[in-house]
Short mmCIF file of C-alpha atoms in Angstrom, two decimals:
data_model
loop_
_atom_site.label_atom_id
_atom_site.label_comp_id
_atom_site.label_asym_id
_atom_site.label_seq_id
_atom_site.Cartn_x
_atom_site.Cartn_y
_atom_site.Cartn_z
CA UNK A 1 33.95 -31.71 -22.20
CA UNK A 2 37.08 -31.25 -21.14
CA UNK A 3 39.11 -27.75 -20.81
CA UNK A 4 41.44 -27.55 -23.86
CA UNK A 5 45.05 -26.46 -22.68
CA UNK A 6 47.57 -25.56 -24.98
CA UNK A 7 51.54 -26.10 -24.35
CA UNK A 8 53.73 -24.32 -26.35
CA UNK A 9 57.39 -25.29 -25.95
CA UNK A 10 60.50 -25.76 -28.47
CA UNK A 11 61.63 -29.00 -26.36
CA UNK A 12 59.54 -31.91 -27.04
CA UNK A 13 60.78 -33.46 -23.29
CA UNK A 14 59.19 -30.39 -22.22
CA UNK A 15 55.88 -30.52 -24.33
CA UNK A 16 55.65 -33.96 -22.50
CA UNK A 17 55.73 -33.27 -18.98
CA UNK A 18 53.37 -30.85 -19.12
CA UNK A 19 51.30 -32.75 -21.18
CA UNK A 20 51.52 -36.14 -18.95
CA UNK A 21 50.55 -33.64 -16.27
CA UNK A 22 47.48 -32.03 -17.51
CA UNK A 23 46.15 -35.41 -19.35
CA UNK A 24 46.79 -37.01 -16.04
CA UNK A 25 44.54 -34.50 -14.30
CA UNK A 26 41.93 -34.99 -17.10
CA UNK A 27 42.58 -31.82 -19.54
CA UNK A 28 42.69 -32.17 -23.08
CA UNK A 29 45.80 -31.03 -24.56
CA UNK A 30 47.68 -29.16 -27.95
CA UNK A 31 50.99 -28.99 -28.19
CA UNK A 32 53.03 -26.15 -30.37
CA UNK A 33 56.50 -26.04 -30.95
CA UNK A 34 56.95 -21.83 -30.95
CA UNK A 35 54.68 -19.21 -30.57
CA UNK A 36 54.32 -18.94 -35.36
CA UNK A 37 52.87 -22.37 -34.90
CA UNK A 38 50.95 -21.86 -31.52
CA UNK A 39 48.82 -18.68 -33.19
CA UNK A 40 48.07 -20.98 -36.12
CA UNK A 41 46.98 -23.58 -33.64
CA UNK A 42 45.17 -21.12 -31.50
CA UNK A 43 43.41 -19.99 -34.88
CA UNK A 44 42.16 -23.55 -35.69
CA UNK A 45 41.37 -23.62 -32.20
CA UNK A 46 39.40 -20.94 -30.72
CA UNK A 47 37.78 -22.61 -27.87
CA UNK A 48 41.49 -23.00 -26.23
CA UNK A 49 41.02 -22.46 -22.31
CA UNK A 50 44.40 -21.67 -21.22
CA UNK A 51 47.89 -21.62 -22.54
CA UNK A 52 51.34 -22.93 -21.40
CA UNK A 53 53.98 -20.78 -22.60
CA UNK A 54 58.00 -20.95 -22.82
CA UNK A 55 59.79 -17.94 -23.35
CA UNK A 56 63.08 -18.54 -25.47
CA UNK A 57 61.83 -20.18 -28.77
CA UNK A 58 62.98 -19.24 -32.27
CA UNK A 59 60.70 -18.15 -34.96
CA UNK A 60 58.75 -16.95 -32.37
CA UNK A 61 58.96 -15.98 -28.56
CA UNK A 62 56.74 -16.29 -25.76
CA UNK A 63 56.53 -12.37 -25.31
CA UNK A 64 56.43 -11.98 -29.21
CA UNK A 65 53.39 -14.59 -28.90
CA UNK A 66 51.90 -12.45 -26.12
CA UNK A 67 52.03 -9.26 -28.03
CA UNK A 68 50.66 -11.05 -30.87
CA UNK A 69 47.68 -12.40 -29.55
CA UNK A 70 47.02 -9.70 -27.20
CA UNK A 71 46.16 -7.70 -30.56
CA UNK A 72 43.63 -10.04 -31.32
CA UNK A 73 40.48 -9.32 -29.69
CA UNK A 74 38.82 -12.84 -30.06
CA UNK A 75 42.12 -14.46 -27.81
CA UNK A 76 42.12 -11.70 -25.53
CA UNK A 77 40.58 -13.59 -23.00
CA UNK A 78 42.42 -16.64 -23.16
CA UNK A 79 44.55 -16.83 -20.17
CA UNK A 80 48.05 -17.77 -20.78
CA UNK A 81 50.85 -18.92 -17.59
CA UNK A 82 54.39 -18.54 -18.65
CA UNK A 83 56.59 -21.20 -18.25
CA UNK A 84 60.38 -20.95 -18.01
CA UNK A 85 63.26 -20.80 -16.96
CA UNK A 86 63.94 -16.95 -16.95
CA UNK A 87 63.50 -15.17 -13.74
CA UNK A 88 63.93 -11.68 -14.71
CA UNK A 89 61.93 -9.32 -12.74
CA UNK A 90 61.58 -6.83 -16.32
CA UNK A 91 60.77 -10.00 -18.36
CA UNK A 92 58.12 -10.42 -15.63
CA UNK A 93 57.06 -7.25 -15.74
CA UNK A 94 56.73 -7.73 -19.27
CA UNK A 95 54.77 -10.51 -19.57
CA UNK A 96 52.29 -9.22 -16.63
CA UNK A 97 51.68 -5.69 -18.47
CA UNK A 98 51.05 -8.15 -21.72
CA UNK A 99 48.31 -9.57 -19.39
CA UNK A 100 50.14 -13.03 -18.56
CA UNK A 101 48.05 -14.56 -15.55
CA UNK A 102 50.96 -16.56 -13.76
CA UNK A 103 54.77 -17.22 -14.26
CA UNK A 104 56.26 -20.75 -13.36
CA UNK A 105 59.80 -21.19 -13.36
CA UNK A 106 61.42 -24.89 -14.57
CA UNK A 107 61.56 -27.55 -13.62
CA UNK A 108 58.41 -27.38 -12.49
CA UNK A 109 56.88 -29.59 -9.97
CA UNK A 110 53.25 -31.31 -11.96
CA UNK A 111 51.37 -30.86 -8.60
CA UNK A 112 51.75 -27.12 -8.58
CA UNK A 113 51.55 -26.53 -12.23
CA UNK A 114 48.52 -28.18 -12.22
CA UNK A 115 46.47 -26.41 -9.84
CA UNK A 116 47.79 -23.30 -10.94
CA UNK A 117 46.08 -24.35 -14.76
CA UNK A 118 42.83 -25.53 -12.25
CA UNK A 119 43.09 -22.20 -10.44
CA UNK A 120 43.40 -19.86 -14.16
CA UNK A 121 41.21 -22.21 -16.20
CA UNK A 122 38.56 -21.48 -13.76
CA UNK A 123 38.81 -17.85 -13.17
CA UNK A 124 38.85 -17.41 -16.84
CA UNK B 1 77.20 -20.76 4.64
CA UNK B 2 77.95 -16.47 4.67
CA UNK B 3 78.51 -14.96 0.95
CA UNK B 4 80.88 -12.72 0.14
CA UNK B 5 79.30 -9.16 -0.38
CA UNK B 6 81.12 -9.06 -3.94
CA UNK B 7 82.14 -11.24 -6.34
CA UNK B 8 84.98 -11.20 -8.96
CA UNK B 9 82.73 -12.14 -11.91
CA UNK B 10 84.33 -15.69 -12.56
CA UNK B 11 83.95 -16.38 -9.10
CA UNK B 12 80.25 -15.17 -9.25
CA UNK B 13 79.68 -18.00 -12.27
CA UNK B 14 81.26 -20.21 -11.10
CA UNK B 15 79.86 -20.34 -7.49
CA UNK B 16 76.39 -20.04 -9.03
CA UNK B 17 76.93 -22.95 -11.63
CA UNK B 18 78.02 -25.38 -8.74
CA UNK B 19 74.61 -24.12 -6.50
CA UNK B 20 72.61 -24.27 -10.10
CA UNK B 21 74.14 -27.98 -10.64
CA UNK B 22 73.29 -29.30 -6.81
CA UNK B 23 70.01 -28.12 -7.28
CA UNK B 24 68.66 -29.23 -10.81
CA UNK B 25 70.02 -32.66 -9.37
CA UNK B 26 68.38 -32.48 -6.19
CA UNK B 27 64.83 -31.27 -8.13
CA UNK B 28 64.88 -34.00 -9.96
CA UNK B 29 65.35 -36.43 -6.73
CA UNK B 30 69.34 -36.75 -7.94
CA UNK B 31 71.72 -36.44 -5.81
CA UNK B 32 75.07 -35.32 -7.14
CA UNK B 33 78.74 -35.33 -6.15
CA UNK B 34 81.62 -33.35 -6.81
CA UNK B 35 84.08 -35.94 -8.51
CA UNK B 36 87.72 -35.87 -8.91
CA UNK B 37 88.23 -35.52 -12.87
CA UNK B 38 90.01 -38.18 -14.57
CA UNK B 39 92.12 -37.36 -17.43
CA UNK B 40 91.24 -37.83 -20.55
CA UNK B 41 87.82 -36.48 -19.76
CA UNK B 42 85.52 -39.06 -21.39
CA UNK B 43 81.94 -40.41 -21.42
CA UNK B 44 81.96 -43.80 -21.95
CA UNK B 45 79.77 -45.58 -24.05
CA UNK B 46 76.46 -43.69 -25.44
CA UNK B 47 76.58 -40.44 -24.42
CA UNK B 48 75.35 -36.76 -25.78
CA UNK B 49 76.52 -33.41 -24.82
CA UNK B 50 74.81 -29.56 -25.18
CA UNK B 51 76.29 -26.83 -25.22
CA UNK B 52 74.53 -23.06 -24.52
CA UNK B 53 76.27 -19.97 -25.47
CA UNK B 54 76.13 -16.58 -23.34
CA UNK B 55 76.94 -13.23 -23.33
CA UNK B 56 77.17 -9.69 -21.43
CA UNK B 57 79.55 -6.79 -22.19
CA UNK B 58 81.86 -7.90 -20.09
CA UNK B 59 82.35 -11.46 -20.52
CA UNK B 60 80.90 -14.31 -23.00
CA UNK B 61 81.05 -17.99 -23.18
CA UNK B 62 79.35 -20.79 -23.21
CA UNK B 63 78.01 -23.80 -20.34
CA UNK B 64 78.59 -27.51 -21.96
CA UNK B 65 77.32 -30.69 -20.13
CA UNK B 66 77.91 -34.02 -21.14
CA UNK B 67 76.61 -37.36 -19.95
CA UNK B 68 75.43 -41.19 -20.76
CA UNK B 69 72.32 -42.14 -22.33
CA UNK B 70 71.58 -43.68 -19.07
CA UNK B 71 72.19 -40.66 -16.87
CA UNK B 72 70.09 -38.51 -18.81
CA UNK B 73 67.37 -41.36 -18.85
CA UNK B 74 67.63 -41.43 -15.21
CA UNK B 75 67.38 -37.92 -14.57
CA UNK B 76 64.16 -37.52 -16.07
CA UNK B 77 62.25 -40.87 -15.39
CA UNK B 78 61.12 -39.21 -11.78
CA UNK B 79 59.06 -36.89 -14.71
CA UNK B 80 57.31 -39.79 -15.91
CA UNK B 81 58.97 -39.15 -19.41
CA UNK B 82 60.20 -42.09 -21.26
CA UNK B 83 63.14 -40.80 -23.59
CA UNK B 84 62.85 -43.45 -26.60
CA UNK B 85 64.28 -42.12 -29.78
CA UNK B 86 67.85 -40.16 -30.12
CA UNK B 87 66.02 -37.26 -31.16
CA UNK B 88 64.41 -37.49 -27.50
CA UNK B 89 67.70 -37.63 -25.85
CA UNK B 90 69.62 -34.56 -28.08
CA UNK B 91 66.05 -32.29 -26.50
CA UNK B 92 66.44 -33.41 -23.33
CA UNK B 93 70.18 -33.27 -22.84
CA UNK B 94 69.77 -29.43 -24.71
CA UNK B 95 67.24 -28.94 -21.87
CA UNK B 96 69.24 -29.52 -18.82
CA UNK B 97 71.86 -27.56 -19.77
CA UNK B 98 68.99 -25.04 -20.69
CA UNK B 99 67.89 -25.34 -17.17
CA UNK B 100 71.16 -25.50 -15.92
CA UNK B 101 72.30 -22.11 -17.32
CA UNK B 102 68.69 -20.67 -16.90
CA UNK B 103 69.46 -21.36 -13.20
CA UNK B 104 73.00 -19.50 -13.64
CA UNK B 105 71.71 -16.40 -14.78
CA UNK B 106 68.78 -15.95 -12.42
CA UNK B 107 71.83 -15.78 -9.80
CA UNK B 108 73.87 -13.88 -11.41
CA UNK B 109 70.95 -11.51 -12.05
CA UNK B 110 70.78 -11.03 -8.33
CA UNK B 111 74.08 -9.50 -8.58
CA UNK B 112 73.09 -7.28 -11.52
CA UNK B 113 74.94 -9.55 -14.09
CA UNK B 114 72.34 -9.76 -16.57
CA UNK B 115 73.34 -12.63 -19.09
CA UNK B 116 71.86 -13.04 -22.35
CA UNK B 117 71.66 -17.04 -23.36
CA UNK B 118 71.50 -18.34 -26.61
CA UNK B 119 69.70 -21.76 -27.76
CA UNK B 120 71.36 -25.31 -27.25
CA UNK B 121 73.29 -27.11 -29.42
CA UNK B 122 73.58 -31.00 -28.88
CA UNK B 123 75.60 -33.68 -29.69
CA UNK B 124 75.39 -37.66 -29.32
CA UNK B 125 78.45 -40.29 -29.93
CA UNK B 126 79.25 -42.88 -28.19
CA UNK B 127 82.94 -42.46 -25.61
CA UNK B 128 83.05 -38.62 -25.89
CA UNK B 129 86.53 -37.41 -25.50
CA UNK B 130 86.40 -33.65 -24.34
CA UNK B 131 89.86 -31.54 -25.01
CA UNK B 132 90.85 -28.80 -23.10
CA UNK B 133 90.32 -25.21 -24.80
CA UNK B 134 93.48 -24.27 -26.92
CA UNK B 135 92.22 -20.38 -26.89
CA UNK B 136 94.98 -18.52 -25.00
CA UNK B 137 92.29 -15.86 -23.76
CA UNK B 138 90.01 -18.07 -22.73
CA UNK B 139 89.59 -20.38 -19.03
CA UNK B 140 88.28 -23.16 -20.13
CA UNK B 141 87.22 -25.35 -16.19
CA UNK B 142 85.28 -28.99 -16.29
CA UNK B 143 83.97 -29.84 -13.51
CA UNK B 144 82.97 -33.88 -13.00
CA UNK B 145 80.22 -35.07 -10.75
CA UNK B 146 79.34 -38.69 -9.92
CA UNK B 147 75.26 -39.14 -10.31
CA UNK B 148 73.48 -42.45 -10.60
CA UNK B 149 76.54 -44.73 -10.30
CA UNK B 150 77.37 -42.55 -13.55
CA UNK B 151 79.56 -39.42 -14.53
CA UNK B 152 78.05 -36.18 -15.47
CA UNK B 153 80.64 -33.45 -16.69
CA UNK B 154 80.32 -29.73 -16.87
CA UNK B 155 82.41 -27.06 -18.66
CA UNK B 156 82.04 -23.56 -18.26
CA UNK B 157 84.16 -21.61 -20.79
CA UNK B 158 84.75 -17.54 -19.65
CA UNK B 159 86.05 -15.14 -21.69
CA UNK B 160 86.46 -11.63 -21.09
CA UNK B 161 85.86 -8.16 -22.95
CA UNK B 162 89.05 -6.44 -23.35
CA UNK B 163 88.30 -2.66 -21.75
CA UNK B 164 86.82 -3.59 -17.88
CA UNK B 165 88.64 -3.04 -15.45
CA UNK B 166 89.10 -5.51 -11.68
CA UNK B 167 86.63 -3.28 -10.37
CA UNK B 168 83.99 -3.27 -13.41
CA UNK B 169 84.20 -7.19 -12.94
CA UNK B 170 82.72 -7.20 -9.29
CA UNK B 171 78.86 -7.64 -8.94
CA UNK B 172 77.55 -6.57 -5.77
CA UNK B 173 73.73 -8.67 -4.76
CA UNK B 174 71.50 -5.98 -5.22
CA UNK B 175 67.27 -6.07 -4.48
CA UNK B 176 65.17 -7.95 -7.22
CA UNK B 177 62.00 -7.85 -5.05
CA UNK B 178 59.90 -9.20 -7.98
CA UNK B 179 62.09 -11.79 -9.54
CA UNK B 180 61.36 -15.53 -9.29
CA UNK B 181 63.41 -18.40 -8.92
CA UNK B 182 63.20 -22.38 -9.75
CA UNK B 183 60.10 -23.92 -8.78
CA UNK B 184 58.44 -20.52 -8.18
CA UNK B 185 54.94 -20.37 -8.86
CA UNK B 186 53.66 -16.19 -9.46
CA UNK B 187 50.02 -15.30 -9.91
CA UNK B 188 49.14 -11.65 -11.40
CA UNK B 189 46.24 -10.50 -10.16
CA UNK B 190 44.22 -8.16 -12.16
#
């Protein structure tokens, strides 16, 4: 079976070029529209193997989504690469101490994004 | 090309929008041109427009791009992504100029102006007609570029806090030995 990867994004353009990425390389994919609706997903989904997160989202953020699942001791080990366009070395910083595995900044280029996904989703 | 050691903070946006506009272009296998503007600014036939608010104690404003159906179409189909619906094109239009001004402040960062961005808002209509600014405090510039046989226009409205000084408004590039930039890939290590 294939590794479950979930993309969590507020742009649906987004959302698809990840997913026509990963699908293309033969994950299986869920797609969330902020990081409220990703923990519900990830809830109803507990076998997730990695996540693809954006950053700037309203209801919830990609740090807020982070913090949130970081206090949940079942996801704790559920990788999760940021995805963004923020380059901030403190949001970095932010993200790593929350235990973020990787940072990729947009646009992204589908080769690299998916071996980093190979390279987490595998170490994990 | 040498940089100037400081910048004057509108020249400091607007050098790093025209970098941040050559380069989304070129990412996405684009390339763009610096266009003389023709007046009235318009976008002829379908087009949408996004505009991105920003802010810092000094100076606030927003970023608004505005393009054809068909540009924006073209600018992604290297992606793979099909844009079919309206709804498709109002995200994806709200996403370049998210990109675009995402680019903008990780340069400006480098000169320690830290920029807080808000979310996009979009609009679609077909011949766009795009007025200058009638705020007296605020410089309103559009910039046009020719892309894909096509016009793409960009605005970037500055408007700054009353209480800085000349000197306050210079940014100096200081070290950001952990930041990333577009395209950068970063793996933490435990």
């Amino acid at each position: 079976m294939s590794t479950k990867i979930m993309i969590v994004d507020d742009s649906a353009m987004v959302r698809r070029q990840v997913s026509n990425a990963l699908v293309g390389a033969g994950f299986t994919v869920i797609e969330a529209v902020d990081g409220e609706d990703a923990r519900q997903k990830l809830a109803a989904t507990p076998d997730t193997g990695l996540i693809v997160c954006d950053i700037t989202m309203p209801r919830m953020n990609g740090i807020e989504f982070l913090e949130a699942i970081r206090q949940e001791a079942r996801f704790d080990a559920v990788p999760v690469v940021m995805l963004t366009t923020e380059g901030r070395p403190d949001m970095i910083q932010r993200a790593k101490s929350l235990g973020a595995k990787g940072w990729l900044v947009k646009p992204f280029k589908p080769d690299l994004l998916i071996s980093a996904v190979q390279r987490l989703a595998k170490a994990a | 090309v040498t940089q100037p050691s400081t910048y004057h903070i509108h020249q400091l946006l607007h050098a790093s929008l025209g970098e941040a506009v050559r380069e989304l272009f070129a990412s996405y296998g684009l390339p763009i041109e610096e266009a003389a503007p023709r007046e009235p600014l318009l976008s002829a036939g379908d087009s949408v427009a996004s505009s991105i608010g920003y802010s810092h104690p000094a100076v606030s404003g927003a970023l608004t791009v505005i393009g054809s159906v068909t540009l924006v179409r073209a600018l992604l189909v290297e992606t793979g992504v099909d844009l079919t619906s309206v709804t498709d094109i109002h995200d994806a239009c709200g996403e370049i100029n998210n990109m675009l001004l995402g680019r903008v402040k990780n340069k400006c960062g480098r000169y320690g102006l830290l920029l807080k961005l808000g979310v996009p808002t979009t609009f679609y209509g077909s011949d766009l007609r795009m007025n200058q600014s009638s705020v007296p405090s605020l410089t309103s510039t559009w910039t046009a570029y020719n892309a894909a046989g096509d016009r793409f226009y960009v605005r970037l409205d500055i408007l700054e806090a009353s209480g800085f000084t000349k000197r306050m408004m210079r940014f100096k590039e200081v070290e950001t030995p952990s930041g990333a930039t577009e395209g950068d890939t970063l793996f933490f290590e435990d």
